[in-house]
Amino acid sequence: MTEKLKFRDPKIAKKIIARTKSLASGYHKFCHVCGTHEWTITHYGLRTLLPENIDVIAGPGCPVCILPAAEIDEAIWLALNGVTIVTFGDVIRVPGSESSLQEAKASGGDIRIVYSERDAVKIARREPSKDFVFLAIGFETTVPTTAVEILNKPPKNLTFLVSHRLIPPAMELLLGIGDLNIDGFIAPGHVSTIIGMQPYEIFPKAYYMPTVIAGFEPLDVLFAIYMLLKQIKNGEAKVENEYTRSVTRLGNIRAQKIVEKVFKVVDGHWRGLGRLPLSALAFREAFEKYDARRKYNVKIKSSRDLLPGCQCHLIMIGKIVPTECPLYMKICTPQAPKGACMVSNEGTCRIWAKHNFVVKIT
Amino acid sequence: MCLAIPAEVLEIKGNTAKVDCGKGVLIDVNIMLVDTQVGEYVLVHAGYALHVIDRKAAEETLQMWEEILNNE
Ligand code: SF4
């Protein structure tokens, strides 16, 4: 698509940046909640292009990073008890309380990596004598893909360890952190493709927080920042949509209905952040037979989310940047990660490390 | 994880579509989450089409930016 290149056009970028400079009076801190936004911002060096009085921080937008150690421990327990675990690539290196799925594999656990949930179904069909569990992670973007496979009646030897999480409750958590002082949200485009604009209405209504849904090209992010500044200048707070090519007001209703049929919303634990109300999903009764936790009566002991010294809990709320973690690129590297934020391609620490960031540039 | 790419729908068979992700890279995606036709662009995430892309909106966005940026 030729539009893609236009959404990276440096000439338009320059114009937007010039506008942000003239609009921004005083200091403003905006927060995104998406690993892909962090990638775009870091990769294109947007923080250095923006005026000094505008900060963009990264919230808990990396689904692998926020996966609690307890849920990795559950998968490890299953793998060591003869069940084959199927999941996405990033997940197997994420530290559980004591070890990772990769280490469980080295100790004889059968762990398979797939690109898509469809592949999990295919593998389970191909090997009917084995028991498979798909460790299903991801935010609203990925949830419908799990729900579709469940509605399609997966084979009997495949159940699901559901570790999905929902983004708006995490955004609300950030607003409750008194000294974070966010002035506006850059809301995640692909999550919004599914959920639409309505779930963000609470931010302007209850918190007077400007919120703009943004796409993932550099100009999308810059224009979203411009739109946020505009709201602030006009003394407004509302939900706006910069990413009209992929997000509609109501979102993907067909996907929402499928999700609603399979799952109910429950409280959920987030790595290093604690329990967030109504932020996770559990099977509705009609589909409980696909629940791996139930089928295998998974029991794990207490868990530990962070290795000593790891600051992921502060990285994930944008309180510090990776270069402020004493372990960053010293003990913790992409080759030997100590925390989930350095494991996942969407983790802030890994994104910064891959771009050779050694100084604080915000 | 939430990375999604635009792709053109080339062929539809039941719940599956063959799509072109650009540079002739063809993959099969599940289209149960969308209502799409051959010739449209869909947003593909991990083997599933999530949304039919509004190409008009893409063009309009760029036009709108130009206007806003030139007029203010
Ligand atoms: S650099 Fe490593 S240890 Fe430090 S916060 Fe990031 S993941 Fe944790």
mmCIF file of N, CA and C and ligand atoms in Angstrom, chain A residues 310-312 315 325 327-328 332 338-339 341-342 349, ligand 1:
data_model
loop_
_atom_site.group_PDB
_atom_site.id
_atom_site.type_symbol
_atom_site.label_atom_id
_atom_site.label_comp_id
_atom_site.label_asym_id
_atom_site.label_seq_id
_atom_site.Cartn_x
_atom_site.Cartn_y
_atom_site.Cartn_z
ATOM 1 N N CYS A 310 15.423 -6.335 39.265
ATOM 2 C CA CYS A 310 14.685 -5.995 38.038
ATOM 3 C C CYS A 310 13.625 -4.932 38.351
ATOM 4 N N GLN A 311 13.582 -3.926 37.490
ATOM 5 C CA GLN A 311 12.673 -2.789 37.713
ATOM 6 C C GLN A 311 11.473 -2.823 36.766
ATOM 7 N N CYS A 312 11.169 -3.980 36.224
ATOM 8 C CA CYS A 312 10.086 -4.079 35.225
ATOM 9 C C CYS A 312 8.777 -3.447 35.699
ATOM 10 N N ILE A 315 9.208 0.092 34.899
ATOM 11 C CA ILE A 315 9.264 0.277 33.440
ATOM 12 C C ILE A 315 7.846 0.223 32.878
ATOM 13 N N CYS A 325 17.484 1.576 34.962
ATOM 14 C CA CYS A 325 17.593 0.320 35.704
ATOM 15 C C CYS A 325 19.069 -0.044 35.798
ATOM 16 N N LEU A 327 20.533 -2.716 36.120
ATOM 17 C CA LEU A 327 20.942 -3.962 35.447
ATOM 18 C C LEU A 327 20.974 -3.829 33.918
ATOM 19 N N TYR A 328 20.344 -2.764 33.416
ATOM 20 C CA TYR A 328 20.174 -2.600 31.959
ATOM 21 C C TYR A 328 21.507 -2.637 31.217
ATOM 22 N N CYS A 332 21.565 -7.463 32.473
ATOM 23 C CA CYS A 332 20.354 -7.819 31.719
ATOM 24 C C CYS A 332 20.491 -7.347 30.266
ATOM 25 N N LYS A 338 16.934 -10.591 32.177
ATOM 26 C CA LYS A 338 16.601 -10.869 33.580
ATOM 27 C C LYS A 338 15.124 -10.596 33.874
ATOM 28 N N GLY A 339 14.528 -9.808 33.012
ATOM 29 C CA GLY A 339 13.123 -9.480 33.246
ATOM 30 C C GLY A 339 12.318 -9.609 31.962
ATOM 31 N N CYS A 341 10.517 -7.531 30.468
ATOM 32 C CA CYS A 341 10.603 -6.363 29.576
ATOM 33 C C CYS A 341 11.802 -6.448 28.634
ATOM 34 N N MET A 342 12.758 -7.329 28.957
ATOM 35 C CA MET A 342 13.914 -7.507 28.073
ATOM 36 C C MET A 342 13.730 -8.736 27.187
ATOM 37 N N CYS A 349 12.388 -2.454 27.551
ATOM 38 C CA CYS A 349 13.836 -2.648 27.723
ATOM 39 C C CYS A 349 14.454 -3.250 26.463
HETATM 40 S S1 SF4 C 1 16.702 -3.837 32.126
HETATM 41 FE FE1 SF4 C 1 16.233 -5.962 32.648
HETATM 42 S S2 SF4 C 1 16.336 -6.026 34.854
HETATM 43 FE FE2 SF4 C 1 16.128 -3.878 34.281
HETATM 44 S S3 SF4 C 1 13.921 -3.488 34.289
HETATM 45 FE FE3 SF4 C 1 14.482 -4.068 32.228
HETATM 46 S S4 SF4 C 1 14.082 -6.254 32.164
HETATM 47 FE FE4 SF4 C 1 14.171 -5.710 34.333
#
